Coordinates of C-alpha atoms and ligand atoms in Angstrom, one line a residue:
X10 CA 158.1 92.8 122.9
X11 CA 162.0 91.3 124.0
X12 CA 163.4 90.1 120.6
X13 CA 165.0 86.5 121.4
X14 CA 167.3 84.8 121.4
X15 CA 167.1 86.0 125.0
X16 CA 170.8 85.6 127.1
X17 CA 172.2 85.6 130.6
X18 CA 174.1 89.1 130.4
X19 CA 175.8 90.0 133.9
X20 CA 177.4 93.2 134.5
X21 CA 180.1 93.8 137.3
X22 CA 181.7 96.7 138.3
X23 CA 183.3 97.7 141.4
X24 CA 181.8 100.1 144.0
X25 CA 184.4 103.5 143.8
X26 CA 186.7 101.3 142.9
X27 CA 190.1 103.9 142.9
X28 CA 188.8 104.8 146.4
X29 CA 187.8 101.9 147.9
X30 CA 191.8 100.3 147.0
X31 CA 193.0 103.1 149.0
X32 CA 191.0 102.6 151.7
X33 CA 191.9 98.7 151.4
X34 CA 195.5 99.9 151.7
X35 CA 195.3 102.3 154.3
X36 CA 193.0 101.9 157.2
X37 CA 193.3 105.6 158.5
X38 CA 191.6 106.6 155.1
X39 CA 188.1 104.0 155.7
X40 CA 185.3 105.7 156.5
X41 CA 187.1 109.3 155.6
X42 CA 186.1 111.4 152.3
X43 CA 188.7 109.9 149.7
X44 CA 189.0 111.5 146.3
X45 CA 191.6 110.2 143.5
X46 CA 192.5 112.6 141.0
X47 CA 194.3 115.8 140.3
X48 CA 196.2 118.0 142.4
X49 CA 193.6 120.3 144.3
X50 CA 195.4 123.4 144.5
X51 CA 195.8 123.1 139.8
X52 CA 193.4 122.5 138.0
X53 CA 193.1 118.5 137.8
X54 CA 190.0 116.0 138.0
X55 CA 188.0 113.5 140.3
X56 CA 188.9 110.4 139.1
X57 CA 186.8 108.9 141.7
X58 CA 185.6 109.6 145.0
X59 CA 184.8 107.3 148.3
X60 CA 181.2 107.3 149.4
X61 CA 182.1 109.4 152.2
X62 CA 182.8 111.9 149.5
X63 CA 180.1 111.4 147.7
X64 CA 178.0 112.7 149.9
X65 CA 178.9 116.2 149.4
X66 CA 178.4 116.5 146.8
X67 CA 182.0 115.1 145.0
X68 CA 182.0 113.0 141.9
X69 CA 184.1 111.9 138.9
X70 CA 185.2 114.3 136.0
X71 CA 184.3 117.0 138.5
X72 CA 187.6 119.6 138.7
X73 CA 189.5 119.1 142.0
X74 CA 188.9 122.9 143.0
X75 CA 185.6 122.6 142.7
X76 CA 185.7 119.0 145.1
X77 CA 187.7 120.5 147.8
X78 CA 185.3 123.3 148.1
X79 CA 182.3 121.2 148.6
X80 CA 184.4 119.2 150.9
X81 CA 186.9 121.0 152.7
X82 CA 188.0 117.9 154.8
X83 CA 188.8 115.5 151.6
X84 CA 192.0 113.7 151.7
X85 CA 193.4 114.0 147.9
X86 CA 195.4 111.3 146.4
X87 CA 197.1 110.5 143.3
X88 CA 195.8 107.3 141.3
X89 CA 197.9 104.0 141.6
X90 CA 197.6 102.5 138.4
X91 CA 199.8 99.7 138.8
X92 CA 198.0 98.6 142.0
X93 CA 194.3 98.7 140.3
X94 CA 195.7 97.0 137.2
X95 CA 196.9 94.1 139.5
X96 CA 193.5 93.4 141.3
X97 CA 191.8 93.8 137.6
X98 CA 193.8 90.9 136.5
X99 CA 192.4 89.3 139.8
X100 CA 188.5 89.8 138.7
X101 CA 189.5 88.8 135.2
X102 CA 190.7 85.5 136.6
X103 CA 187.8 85.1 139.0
X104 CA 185.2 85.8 135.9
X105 CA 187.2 83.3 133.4
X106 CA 186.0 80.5 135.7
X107 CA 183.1 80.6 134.6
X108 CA 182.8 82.3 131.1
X109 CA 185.5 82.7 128.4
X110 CA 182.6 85.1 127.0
X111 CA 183.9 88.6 128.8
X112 CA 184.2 92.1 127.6
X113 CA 186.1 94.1 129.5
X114 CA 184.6 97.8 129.8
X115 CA 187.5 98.9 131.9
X116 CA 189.7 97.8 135.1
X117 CA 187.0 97.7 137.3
X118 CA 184.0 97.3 135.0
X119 CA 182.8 94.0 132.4
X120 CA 179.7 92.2 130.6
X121 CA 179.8 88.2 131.0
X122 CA 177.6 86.4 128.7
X123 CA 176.6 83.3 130.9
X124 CA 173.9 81.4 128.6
X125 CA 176.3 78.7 127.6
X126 CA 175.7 77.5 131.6
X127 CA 172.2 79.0 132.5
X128 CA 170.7 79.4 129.3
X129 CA 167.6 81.4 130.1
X130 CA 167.3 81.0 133.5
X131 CA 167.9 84.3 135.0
X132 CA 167.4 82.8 139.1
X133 CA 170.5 80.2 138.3
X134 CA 172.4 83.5 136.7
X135 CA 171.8 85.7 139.7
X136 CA 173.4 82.5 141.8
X137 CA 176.6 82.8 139.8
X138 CA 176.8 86.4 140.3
X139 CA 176.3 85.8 143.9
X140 CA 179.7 83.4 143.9
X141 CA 181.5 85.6 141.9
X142 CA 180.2 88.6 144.0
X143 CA 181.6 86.3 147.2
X144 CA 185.3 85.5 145.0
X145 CA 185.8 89.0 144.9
X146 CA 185.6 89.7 148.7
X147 CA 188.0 86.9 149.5
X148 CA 190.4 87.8 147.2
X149 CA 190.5 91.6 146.8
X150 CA 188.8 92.3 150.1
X151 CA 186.5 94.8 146.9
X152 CA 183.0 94.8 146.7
X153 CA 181.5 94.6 143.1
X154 CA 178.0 95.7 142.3
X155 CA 176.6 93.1 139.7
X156 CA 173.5 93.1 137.4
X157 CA 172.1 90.5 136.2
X158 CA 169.3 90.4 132.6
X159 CA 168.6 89.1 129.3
X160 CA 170.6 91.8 127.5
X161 CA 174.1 94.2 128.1
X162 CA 171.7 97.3 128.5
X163 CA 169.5 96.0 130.9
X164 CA 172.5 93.9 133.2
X165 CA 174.4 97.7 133.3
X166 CA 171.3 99.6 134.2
X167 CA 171.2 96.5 136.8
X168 CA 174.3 96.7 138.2
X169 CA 173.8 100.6 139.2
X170 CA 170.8 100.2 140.6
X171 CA 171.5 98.9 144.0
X172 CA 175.1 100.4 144.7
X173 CA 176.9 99.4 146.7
X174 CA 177.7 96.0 147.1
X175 CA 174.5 95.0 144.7
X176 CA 172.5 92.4 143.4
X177 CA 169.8 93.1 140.8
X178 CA 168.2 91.0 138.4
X179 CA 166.0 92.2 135.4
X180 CA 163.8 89.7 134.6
X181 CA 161.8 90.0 131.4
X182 CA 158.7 90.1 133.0
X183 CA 159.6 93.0 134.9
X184 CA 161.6 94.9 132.8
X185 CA 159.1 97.1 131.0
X186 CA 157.6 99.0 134.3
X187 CA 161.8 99.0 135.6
X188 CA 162.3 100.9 132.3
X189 CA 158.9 103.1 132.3
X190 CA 160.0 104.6 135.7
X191 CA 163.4 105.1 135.2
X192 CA 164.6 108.5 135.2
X193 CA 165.8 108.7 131.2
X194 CA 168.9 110.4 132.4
X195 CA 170.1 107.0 133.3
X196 CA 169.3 105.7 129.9
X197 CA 172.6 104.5 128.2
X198 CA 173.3 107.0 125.4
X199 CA 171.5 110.0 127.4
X200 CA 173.6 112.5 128.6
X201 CA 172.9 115.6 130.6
X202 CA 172.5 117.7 127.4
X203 CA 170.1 115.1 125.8
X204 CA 168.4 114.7 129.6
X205 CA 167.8 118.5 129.6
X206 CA 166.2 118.3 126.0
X207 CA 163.9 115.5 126.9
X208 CA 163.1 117.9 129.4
X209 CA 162.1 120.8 127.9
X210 CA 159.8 118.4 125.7
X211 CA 158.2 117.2 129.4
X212 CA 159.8 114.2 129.1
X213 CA 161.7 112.9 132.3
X214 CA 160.6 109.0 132.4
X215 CA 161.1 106.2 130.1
X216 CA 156.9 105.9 130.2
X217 CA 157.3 109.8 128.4
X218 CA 160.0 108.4 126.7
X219 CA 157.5 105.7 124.8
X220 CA 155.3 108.0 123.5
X221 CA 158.1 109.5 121.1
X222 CA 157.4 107.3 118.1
X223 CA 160.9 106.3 115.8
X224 CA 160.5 109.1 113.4
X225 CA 160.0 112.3 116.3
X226 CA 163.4 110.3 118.7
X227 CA 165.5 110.0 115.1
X228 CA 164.4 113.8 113.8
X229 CA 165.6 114.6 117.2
X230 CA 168.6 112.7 117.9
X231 CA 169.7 111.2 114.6
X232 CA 171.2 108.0 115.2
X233 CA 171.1 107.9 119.3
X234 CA 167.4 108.7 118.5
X235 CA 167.4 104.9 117.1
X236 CA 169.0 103.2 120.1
X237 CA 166.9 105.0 122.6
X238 CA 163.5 104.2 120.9
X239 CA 164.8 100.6 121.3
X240 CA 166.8 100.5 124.7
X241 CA 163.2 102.1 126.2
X242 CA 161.3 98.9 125.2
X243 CA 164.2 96.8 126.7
X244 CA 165.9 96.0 123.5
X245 CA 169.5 95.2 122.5
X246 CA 170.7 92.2 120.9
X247 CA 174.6 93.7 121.0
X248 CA 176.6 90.5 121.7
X249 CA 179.1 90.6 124.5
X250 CA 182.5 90.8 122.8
X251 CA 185.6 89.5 124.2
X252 CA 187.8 90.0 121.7
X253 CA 187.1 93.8 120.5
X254 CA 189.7 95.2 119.1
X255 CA 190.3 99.3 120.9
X256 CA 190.9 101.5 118.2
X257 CA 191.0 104.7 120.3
X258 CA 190.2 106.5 123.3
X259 CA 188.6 109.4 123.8
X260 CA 186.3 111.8 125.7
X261 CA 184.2 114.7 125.5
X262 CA 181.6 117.0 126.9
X263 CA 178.6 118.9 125.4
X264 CA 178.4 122.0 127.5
X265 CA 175.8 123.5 129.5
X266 CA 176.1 126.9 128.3
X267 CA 178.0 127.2 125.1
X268 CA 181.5 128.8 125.4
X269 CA 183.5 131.3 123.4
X270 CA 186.4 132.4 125.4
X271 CA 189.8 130.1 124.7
X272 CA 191.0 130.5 128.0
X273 CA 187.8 128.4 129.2
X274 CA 187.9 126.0 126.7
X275 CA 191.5 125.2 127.3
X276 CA 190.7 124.8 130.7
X277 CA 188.5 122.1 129.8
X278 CA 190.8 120.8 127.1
X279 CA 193.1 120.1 129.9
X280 CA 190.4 118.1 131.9
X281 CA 189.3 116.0 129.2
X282 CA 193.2 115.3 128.7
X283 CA 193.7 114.0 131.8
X284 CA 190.6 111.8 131.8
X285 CA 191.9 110.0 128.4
X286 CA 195.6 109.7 129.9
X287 CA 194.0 107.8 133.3
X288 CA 192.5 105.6 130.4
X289 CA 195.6 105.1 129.0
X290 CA 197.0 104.5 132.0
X291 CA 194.7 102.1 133.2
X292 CA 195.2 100.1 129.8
X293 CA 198.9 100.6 129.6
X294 CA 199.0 102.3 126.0
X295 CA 200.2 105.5 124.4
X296 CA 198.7 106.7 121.1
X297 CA 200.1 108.7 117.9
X298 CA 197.2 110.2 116.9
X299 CA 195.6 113.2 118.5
X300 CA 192.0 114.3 117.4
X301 CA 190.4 117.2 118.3
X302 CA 186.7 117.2 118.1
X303 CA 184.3 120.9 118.0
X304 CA 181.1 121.4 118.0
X305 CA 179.6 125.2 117.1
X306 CA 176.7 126.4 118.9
X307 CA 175.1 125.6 115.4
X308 CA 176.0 121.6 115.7
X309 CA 178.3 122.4 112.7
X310 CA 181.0 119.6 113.6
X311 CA 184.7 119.6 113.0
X312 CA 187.4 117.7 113.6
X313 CA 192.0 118.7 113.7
X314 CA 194.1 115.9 114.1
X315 CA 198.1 115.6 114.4
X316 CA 200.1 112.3 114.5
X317 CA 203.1 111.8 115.7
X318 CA 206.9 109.9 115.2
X319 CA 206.9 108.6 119.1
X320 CA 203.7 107.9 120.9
X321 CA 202.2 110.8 123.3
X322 CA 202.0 109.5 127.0
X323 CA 200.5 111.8 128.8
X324 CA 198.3 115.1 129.8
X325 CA 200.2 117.5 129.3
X326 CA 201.8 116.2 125.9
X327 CA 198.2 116.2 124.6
X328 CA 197.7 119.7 125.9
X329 CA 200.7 121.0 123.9
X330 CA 199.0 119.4 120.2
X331 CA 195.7 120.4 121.5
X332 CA 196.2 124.1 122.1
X333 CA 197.3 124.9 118.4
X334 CA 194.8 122.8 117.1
X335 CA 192.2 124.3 118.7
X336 CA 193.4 127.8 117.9
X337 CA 193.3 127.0 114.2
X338 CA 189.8 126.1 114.6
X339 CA 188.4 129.4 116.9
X340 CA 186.9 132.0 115.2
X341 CA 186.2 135.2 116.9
X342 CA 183.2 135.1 119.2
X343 CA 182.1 131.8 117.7
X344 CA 180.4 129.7 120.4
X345 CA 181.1 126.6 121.2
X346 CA 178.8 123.8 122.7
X347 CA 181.2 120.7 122.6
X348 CA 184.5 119.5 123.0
X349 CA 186.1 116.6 122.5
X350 CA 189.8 114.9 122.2
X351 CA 190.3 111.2 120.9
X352 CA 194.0 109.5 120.7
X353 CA 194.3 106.4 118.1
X354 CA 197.0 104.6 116.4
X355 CA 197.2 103.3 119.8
X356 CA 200.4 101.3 121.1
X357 CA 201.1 99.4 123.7
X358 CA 203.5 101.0 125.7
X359 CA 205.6 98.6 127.8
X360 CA 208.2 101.1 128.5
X361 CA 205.4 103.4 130.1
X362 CA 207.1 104.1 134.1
X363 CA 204.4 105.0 136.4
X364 CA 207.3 106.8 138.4
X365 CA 208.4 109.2 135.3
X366 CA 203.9 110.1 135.3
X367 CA 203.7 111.1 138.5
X368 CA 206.6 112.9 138.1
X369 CA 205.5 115.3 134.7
X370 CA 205.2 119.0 135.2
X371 CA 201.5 119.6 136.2
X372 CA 199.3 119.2 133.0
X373 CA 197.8 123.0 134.5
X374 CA 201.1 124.8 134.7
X375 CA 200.9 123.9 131.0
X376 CA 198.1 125.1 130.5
X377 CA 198.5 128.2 131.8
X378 CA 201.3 129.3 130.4
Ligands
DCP404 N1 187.4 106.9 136.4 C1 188.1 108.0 136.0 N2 187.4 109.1 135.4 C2 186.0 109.1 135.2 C3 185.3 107.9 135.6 C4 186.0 106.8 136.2 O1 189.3 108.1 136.1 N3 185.4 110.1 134.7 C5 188.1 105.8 137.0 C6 188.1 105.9 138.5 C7 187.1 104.8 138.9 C8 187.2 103.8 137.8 O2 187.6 104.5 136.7 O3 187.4 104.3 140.2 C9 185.9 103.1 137.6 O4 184.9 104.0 137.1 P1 183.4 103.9 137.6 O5 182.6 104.8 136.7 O6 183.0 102.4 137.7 O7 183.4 104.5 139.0 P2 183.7 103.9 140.4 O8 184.0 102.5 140.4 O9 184.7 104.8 141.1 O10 182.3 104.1 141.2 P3 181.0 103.3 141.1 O11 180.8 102.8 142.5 O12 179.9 104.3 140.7 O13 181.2 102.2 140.1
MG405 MG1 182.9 101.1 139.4

């Protein structure tokens, strides 16, 4: 059973959004493999990558290296920050006529609560998301994927489902067999490392999913155990909310394998780095308070954190507070199975220069020093 009161949630987000303003910007690039990010001959990251790309295999988070040799051909750029916060303001605009009730998720990406105008009626939201769908063609020349259902989990799972350049709606009716033959990996709050534990329990579907009652998902996953015995039977009542306030940014990955040598887990130190800073960049802020987050092979957690007089601005500043931190924490031969790295006491940083970024000695010849 759906608890009410039931909403009008939509979720937009642009289709490889990085990529596709690059390939708005420069016609020789359309219909080529596009991948923003890293340098490709260091040891930088996929931002994002064009469809074209994505066919071989390419994706975000993945190393550079790794891109280029899955797709030799790829034409590499560097991210233009100050272009894709322009055309975010754009969509902000375009959403604002019609709800005051948006949360951004990030430049590309939002929830719109549209009950005030369609109350339940999920065929007059679909019609909205259409218009808005339309306003972003004519003035970005961008096409947005948008889902539309009674709740944020359900518009999200929506808005992926028919990439690119999607409509889906959810309705209440038929979100119960959409959930049961979803693959769980897709499941907000299910990783790859939670997916492959499902997994070795049988479980691959959100129908397997359902048979886990509360107690077995929570003895398993603690708190995320919770939210997915809930998300599975299409609930969330998590209002969309316009004015949270961000208290950090961060990022981190459970490994495959679990990892004991330093010079690998730098190397992914340095990755997650320089996926926080492109969130910083993308929200024009700087923080003064670095976290570093481990996880044993034994789930023992622990955290190191350093603040800071001036704010750190980029990659390889975090590297350099990172790399001590991390060696205070390492015991010999002590594996680990997850990194992390958060910044807080965030600050806007007006004085940020896109010019001086690009400019910064390689976040990898850092790291390899
Ligand atoms: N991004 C990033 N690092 C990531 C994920 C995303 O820097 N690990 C950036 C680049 C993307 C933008 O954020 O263009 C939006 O992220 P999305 O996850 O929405 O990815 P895309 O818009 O590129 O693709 P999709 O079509 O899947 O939405
Ligand atoms: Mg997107």
């Amino acid at each position: 059973m759906t608890t009410r009161p039931l909403r009008a949630i939509l979720h937009s987000d642009l289709d490889a959004f990085y990529a596709s303003v690059e390939q708005r910007d420069n016609p020789s690039l359309r219909g080529k493999p596009v991948i923003v990010g890293g340098d490709p001959q260091g040891r930088g990251v996929v931002a994002t990558a064009s469809y074209e790309a994505r066919a071989f295999g390419v994706h975000s988070a993945q190393p550079c290296r790794l891109a280029l040799q899955l797709c030799p051909d790829a034409i590499f750029l560097r991210p233009r920050f100050e272009v894709y916060r322009v055309i975010s303001r754009i969509i902000q605009a375009i959403y604002r006529q019609h709800t005051p009730l948006i949360e951004p998720l990030a430049l590309d990406e939002a929830y719109l609560d549209i009950t005030s105008l369609v109350g339940e009626d999920l065929a007059a939201a679909a019609q909205i998301a259409r218009n808005i769908k339309h306003a972003i063609v004519e003035q970005t020349e961008l096409h947005a994927s948008i889902g539309v259902s009674f709740n944020k989990m359900l518009a999200k799972l929506a808005s992926a489902h028919q990439k690119p350049d999607g409509l889906t709606v959810i309705t209440p009716e038929a979100a119960p067999a959409f959930l049961e033959t979803l693959h769980i990996g897709k499941i907000f709050g299910v990783g790859d490392v939670t997916a492959a534990r499902l997994k070795d329990l049988g479980i691959t579907t959100g129908k397997a999913l359902k048979q886990l009652s509360l107690e077995r998902l929570q003895e398993l996953f603690g708190k995320r155990g919770t939210v997915l015995y809930y998300f599975v039977r299409g609930e969330d009542d998590r209002p969309v909310e316009p004015e949270r306030e961000r208290k950090s940014v961060g990022k981190e990955t459970t490994f495959e394998r679990d990892i004991t040598e330093r010079e690998e887990l730098l190397v992914i130190l340095g990755q997650l780095a320089e996926q926080v800073w492109n969130r910083l960049a993308e929200l024009e802020i700087a923080g003064k308070t670095i976290t570093l987050k481990l996880r044993w092979h034994d789930f023992q957690l622990v955290t190191r954190s350093i603040s800071t007089a001036s704010p750190i601005q980029d990659a390889p500043a975090m590297l350099r507070y990172l790399r001590p931190l991390l060696d205070q924490l390492l015991v010999e031969n002590r594996p680990v199975r997850l990194l992390g790295v958060t910044l807080s006491h965030l600050v806007s940083s007006q004085e940020l220069n896109q010019r001086e970024h690009l400019e910064t000695p390689s976040l990898w010849e850092l790291a390899s020093e």
